[in-house]
Tab-separated table of C-alpha atoms in Angstrom:
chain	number	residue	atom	x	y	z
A	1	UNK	CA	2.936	42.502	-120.358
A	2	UNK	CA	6.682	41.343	-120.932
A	3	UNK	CA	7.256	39.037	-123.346
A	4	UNK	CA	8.163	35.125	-122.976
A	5	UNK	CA	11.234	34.337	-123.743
A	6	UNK	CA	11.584	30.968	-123.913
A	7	UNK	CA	12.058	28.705	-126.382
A	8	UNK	CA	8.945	26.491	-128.379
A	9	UNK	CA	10.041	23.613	-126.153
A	10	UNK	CA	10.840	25.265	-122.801
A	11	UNK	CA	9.007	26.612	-120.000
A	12	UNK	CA	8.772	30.271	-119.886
A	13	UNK	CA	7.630	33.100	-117.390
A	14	UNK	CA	3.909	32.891	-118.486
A	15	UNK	CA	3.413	28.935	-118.209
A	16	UNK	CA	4.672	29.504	-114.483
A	17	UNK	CA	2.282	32.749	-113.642
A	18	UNK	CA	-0.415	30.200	-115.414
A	19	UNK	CA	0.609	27.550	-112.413
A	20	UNK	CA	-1.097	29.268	-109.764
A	21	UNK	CA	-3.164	27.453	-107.642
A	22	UNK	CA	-2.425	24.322	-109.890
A	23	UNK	CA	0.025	21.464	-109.320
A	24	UNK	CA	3.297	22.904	-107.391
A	25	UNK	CA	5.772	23.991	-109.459
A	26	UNK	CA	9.339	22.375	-108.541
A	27	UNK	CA	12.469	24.468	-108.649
A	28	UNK	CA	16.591	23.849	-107.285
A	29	UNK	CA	19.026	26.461	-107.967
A	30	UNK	CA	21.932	25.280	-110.291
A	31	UNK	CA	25.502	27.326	-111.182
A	32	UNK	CA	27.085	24.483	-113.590
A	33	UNK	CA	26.644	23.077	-116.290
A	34	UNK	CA	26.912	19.427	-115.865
A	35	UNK	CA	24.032	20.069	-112.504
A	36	UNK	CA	21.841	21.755	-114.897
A	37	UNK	CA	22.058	19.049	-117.585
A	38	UNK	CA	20.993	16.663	-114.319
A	39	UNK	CA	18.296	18.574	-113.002
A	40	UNK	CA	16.406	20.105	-116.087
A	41	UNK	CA	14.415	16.952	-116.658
A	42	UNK	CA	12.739	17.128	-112.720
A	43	UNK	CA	12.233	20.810	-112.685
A	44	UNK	CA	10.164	23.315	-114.084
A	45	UNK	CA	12.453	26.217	-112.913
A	46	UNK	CA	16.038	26.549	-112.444
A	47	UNK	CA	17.178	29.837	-110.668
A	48	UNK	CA	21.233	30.810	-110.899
A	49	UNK	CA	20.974	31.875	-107.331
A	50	UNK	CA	23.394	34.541	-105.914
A	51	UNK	CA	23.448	31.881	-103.786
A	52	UNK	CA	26.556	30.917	-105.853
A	53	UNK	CA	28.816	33.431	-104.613
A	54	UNK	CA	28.777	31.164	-100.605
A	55	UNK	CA	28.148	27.954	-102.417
A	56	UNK	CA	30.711	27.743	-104.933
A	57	UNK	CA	33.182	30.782	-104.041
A	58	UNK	CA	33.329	30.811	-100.325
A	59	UNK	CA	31.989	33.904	-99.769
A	60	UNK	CA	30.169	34.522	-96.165
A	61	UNK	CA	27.168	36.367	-97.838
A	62	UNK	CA	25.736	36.352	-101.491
A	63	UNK	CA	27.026	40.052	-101.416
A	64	UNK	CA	30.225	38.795	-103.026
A	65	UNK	CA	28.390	38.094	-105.842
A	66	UNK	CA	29.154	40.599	-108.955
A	67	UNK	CA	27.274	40.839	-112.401
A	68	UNK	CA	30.032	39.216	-114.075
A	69	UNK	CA	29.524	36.098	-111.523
A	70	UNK	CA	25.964	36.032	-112.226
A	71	UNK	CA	26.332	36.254	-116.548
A	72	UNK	CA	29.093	33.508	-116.449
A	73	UNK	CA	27.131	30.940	-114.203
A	74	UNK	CA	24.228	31.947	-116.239
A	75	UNK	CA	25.465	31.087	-119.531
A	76	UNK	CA	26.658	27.755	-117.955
A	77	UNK	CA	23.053	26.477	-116.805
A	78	UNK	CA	21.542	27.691	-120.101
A	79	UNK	CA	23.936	25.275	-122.071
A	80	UNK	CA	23.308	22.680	-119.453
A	81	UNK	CA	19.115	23.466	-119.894
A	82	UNK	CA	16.675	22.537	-122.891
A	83	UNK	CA	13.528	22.702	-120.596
A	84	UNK	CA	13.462	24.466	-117.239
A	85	UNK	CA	12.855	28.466	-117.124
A	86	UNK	CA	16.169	29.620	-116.414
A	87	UNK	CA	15.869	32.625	-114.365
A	88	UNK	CA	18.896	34.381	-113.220
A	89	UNK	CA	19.394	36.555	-110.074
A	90	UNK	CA	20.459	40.214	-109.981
A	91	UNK	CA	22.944	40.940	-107.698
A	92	UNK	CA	23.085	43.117	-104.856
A	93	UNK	CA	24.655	46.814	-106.234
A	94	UNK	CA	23.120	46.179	-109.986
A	95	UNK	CA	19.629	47.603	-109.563
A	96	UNK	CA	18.909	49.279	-106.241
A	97	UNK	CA	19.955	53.005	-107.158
A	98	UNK	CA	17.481	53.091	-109.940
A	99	UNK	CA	15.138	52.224	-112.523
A	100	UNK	CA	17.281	52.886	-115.372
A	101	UNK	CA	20.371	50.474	-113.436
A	102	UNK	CA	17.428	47.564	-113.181
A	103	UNK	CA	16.757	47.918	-116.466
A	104	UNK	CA	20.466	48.042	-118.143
A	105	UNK	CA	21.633	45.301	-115.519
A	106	UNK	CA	18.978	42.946	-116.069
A	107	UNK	CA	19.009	43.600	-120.382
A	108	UNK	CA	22.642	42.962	-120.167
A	109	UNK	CA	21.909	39.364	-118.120
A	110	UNK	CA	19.016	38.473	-120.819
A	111	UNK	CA	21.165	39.301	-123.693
A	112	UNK	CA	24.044	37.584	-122.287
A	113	UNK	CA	22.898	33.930	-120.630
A	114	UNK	CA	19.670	34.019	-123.086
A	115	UNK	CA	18.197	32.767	-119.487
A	116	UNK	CA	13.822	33.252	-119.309
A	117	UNK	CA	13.607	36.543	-116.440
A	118	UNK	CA	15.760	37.699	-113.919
A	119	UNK	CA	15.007	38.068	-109.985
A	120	UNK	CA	15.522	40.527	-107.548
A	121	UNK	CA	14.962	41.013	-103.476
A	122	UNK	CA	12.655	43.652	-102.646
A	123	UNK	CA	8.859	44.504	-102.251
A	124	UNK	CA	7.750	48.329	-102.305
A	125	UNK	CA	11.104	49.522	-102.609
A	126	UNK	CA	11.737	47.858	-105.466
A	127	UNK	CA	8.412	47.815	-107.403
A	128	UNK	CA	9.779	50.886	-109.590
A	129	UNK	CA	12.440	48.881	-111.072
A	130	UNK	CA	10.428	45.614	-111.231
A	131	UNK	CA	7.759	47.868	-113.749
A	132	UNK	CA	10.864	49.370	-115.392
A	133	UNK	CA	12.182	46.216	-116.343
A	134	UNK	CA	8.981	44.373	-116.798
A	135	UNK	CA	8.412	47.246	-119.460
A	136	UNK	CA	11.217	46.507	-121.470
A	137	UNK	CA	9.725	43.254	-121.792
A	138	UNK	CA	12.303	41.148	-118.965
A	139	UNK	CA	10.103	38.597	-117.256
A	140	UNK	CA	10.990	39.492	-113.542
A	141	UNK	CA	10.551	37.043	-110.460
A	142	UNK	CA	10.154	38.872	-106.830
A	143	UNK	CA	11.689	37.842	-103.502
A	144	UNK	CA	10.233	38.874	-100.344
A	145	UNK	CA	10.638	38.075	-96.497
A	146	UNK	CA	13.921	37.222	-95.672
A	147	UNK	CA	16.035	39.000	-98.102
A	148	UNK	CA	20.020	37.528	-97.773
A	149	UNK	CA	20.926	40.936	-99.725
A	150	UNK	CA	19.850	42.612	-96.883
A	151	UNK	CA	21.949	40.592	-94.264
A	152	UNK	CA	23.799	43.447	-93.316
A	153	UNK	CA	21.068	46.072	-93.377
A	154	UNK	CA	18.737	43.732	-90.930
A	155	UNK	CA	21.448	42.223	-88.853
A	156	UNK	CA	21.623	38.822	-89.769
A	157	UNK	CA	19.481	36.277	-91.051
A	158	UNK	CA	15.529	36.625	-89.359
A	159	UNK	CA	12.563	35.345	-89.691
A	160	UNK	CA	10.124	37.396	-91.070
A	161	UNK	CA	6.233	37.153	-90.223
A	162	UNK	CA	6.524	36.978	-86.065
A	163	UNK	CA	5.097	40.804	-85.590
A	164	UNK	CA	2.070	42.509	-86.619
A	165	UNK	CA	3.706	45.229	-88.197
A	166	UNK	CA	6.395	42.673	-89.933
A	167	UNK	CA	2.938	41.227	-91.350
A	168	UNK	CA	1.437	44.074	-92.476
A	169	UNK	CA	4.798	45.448	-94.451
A	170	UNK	CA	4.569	41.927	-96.108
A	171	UNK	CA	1.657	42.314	-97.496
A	172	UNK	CA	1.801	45.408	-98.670
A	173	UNK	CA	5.196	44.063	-100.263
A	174	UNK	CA	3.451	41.235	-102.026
A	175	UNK	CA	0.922	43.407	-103.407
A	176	UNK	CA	3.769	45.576	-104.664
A	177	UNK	CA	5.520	43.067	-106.449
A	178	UNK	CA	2.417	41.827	-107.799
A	179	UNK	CA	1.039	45.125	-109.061
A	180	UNK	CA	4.317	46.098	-110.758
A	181	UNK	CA	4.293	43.116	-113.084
A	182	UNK	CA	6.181	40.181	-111.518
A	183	UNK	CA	5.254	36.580	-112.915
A	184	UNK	CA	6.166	35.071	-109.660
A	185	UNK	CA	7.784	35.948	-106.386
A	186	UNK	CA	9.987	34.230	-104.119
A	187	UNK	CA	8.599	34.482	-99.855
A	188	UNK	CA	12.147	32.814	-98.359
A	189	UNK	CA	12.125	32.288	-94.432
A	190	UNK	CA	8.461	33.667	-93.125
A	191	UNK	CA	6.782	32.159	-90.851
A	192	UNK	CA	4.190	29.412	-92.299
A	193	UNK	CA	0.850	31.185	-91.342
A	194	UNK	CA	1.871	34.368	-93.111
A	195	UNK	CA	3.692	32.859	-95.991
A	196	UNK	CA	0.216	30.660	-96.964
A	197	UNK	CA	-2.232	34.001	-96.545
A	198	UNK	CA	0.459	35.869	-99.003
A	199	UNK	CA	-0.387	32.676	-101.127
A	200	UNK	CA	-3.763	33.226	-100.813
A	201	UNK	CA	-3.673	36.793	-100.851
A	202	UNK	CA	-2.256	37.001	-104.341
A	203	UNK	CA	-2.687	36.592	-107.941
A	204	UNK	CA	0.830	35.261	-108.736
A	205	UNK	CA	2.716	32.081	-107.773
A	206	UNK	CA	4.558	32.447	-104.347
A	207	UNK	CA	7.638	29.946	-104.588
A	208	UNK	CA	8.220	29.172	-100.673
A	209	UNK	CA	11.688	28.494	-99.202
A	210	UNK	CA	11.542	28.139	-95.542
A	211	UNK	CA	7.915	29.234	-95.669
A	212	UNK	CA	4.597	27.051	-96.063
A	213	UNK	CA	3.693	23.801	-98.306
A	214	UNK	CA	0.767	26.233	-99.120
A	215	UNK	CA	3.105	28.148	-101.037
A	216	UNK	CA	2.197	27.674	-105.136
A	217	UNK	CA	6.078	26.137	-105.400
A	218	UNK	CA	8.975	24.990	-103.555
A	219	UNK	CA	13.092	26.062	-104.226
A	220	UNK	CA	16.251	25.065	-102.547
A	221	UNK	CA	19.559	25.688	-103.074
A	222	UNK	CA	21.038	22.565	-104.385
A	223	UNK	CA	23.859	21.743	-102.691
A	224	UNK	CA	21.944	22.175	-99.468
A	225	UNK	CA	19.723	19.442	-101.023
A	226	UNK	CA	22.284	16.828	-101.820
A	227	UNK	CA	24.124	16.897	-98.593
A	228	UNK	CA	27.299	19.278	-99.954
A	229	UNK	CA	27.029	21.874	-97.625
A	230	UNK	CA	29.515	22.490	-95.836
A	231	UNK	CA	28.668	24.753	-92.951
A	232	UNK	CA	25.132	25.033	-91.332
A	233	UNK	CA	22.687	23.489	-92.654
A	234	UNK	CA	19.468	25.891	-92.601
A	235	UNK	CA	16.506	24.279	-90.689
A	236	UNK	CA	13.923	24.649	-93.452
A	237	UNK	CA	16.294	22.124	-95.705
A	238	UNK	CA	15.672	18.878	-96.624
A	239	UNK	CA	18.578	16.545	-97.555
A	240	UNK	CA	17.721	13.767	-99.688
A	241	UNK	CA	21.415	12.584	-100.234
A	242	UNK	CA	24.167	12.589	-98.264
A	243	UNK	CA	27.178	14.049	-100.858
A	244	UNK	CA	29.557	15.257	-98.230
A	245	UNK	CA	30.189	11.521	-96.946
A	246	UNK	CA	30.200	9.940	-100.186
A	247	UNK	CA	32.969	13.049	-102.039
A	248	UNK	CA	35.161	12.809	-98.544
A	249	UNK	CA	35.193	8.451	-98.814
A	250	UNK	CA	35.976	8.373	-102.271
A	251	UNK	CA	39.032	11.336	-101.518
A	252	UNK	CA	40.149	8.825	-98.736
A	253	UNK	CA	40.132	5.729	-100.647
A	254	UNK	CA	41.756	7.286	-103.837
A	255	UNK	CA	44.753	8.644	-101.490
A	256	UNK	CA	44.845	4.963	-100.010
A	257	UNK	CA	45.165	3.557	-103.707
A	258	UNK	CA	47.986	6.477	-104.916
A	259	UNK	CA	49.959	5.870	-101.812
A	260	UNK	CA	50.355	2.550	-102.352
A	261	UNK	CA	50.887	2.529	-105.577
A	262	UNK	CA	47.116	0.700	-106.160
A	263	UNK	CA	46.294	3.510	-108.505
A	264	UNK	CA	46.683	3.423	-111.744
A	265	UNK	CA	46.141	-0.047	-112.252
A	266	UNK	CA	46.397	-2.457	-115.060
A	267	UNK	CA	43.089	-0.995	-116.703
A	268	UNK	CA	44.210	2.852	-116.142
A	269	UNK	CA	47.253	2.737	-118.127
A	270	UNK	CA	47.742	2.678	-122.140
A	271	UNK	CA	50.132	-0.295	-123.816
A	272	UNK	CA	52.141	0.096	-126.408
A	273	UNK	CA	49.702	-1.375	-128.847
A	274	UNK	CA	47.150	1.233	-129.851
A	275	UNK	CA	44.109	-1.468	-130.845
A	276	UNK	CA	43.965	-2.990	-126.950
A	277	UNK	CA	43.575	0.717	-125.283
A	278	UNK	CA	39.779	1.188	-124.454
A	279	UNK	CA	39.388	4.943	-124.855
């Protein structure tokens, strides 16, 4: 069994594997610290996504995302955090080609953000590196279903769950995951049926992102959630602000203000008397 690494006061890998079947267990991905410092009193489970690498750096696919990405972003959220489980994802080209690569990659992300467990994409193909690293005592979180690492292996971004044989290969991925040690695992863009019999079907928490309300928790990549993305917005996303409109407004109305000289104003500016400034 790995050991929990979290803190007295924060939520760790086993107090999320104990959430099964209970109340849903709410997580967002977060890459900063300021967003971490906002969202760690509404969440049980922040994940440093390698999401980051489209969201914050521009690239097409979270392919572009390297170790050193993942450890800095880490470390950012874990400052920002006193409560959440912080788990942080491995990147795509740090633990595929073996066991022993999990294991170093996913120490040297624990050792370096101090974050709860790491994640990684992958059922049956990647249960050998899930036990490795579970048996070095890493909490590990799966990901099955849609797997974005995999974009350019499976030819884009597709649903998962609409064939028998897709279904089948699911389960059997589930149970892998499961049976190699993982305290959770992610089922991200399956159709709804299949995603709530995997919930069903297993002894761990399945945390659903375009999946099933069945599913023991929900995730979504934040800035999806508060209206800053700026592409397509995925069909399984909810916004519950609208950022985009509010960020471009207040960059119109502060290029009004400079051009006409409107900003700074009186109460922007220091005097030459120290005691009136209001720092």
């Amino acid at each position: 069994m790995a050991r929990d690494l979290s803190t007295s006061n924060r939520i760790g890998a086993e107090d999320i594997r104990r959430r099964k079947g209970g109340v849903p267990i709410v997580c967002l991905t977060a890459y900063t610290y300021p967003v971490a410092r906002m969202l760690d009193p509404h969440v049980d489970l922040l994940l440093v996504g390698d999401s980051v690498a489209m969201v914050l750096h521009g690239h097409a696919t979270t392919l572009g995302a390297s170790l050193e990405m993942m450890i800095a972003h880490g470390q950012a959220v874990m400052r920002g955090s006193t409560k959440a489980c912080v788990v942080v994802d491995m990147p795509a080209g740090s633990y595929e080609a073996s066991a022993a690569d999990a294991v170093a990659s996913a120490r040297r992300i624990v050792n370096e953000t101090g974050c709860q467990a790491v994640k990684l994409e992958g059922g049956v193909d990647m249960a050998a590196q899930i036990t490795a690293i579970v048996a070095e005592g890493i909490p590990v979180m799966g990901h099955i279903g849609l797997q974005p690492q995999s974009v350019e292996k499976d030819g884009g971004y597709k649903i998962k769950g609409r064939t028998r044989e897709n279904v089948e290969a699911l389960f059997r991925d589930a149970e892998a995951v499961e049976k190699a040690g993982a305290f959770s695992v992610v089922i991200e863009g399956t159709v709804e049926a299949v995603a709530s019999d995997l919930t069903l079907h297993i002894s761990i928490p399945t945390i659903g992102i375009g999946a099933s309300a069945d599913c023991d928790g929900q995730i979504l990549v934040i800035d999806d959630m508060i209206g800053m993305t700026v592409d397509r917005v995925p069909k399984f996303v909810k916004e519950y602000a609208n950022l985009r409109d509010t960020i471009s407004d207040a960059a119109a109305r502060y290029a009004t203000e400079v051009r006409s000289r409107a900003f700074p104003g009186r109460d922007h500016v220091f005097s030459a008397t120290s005691g009136k400034d209001k720092t």
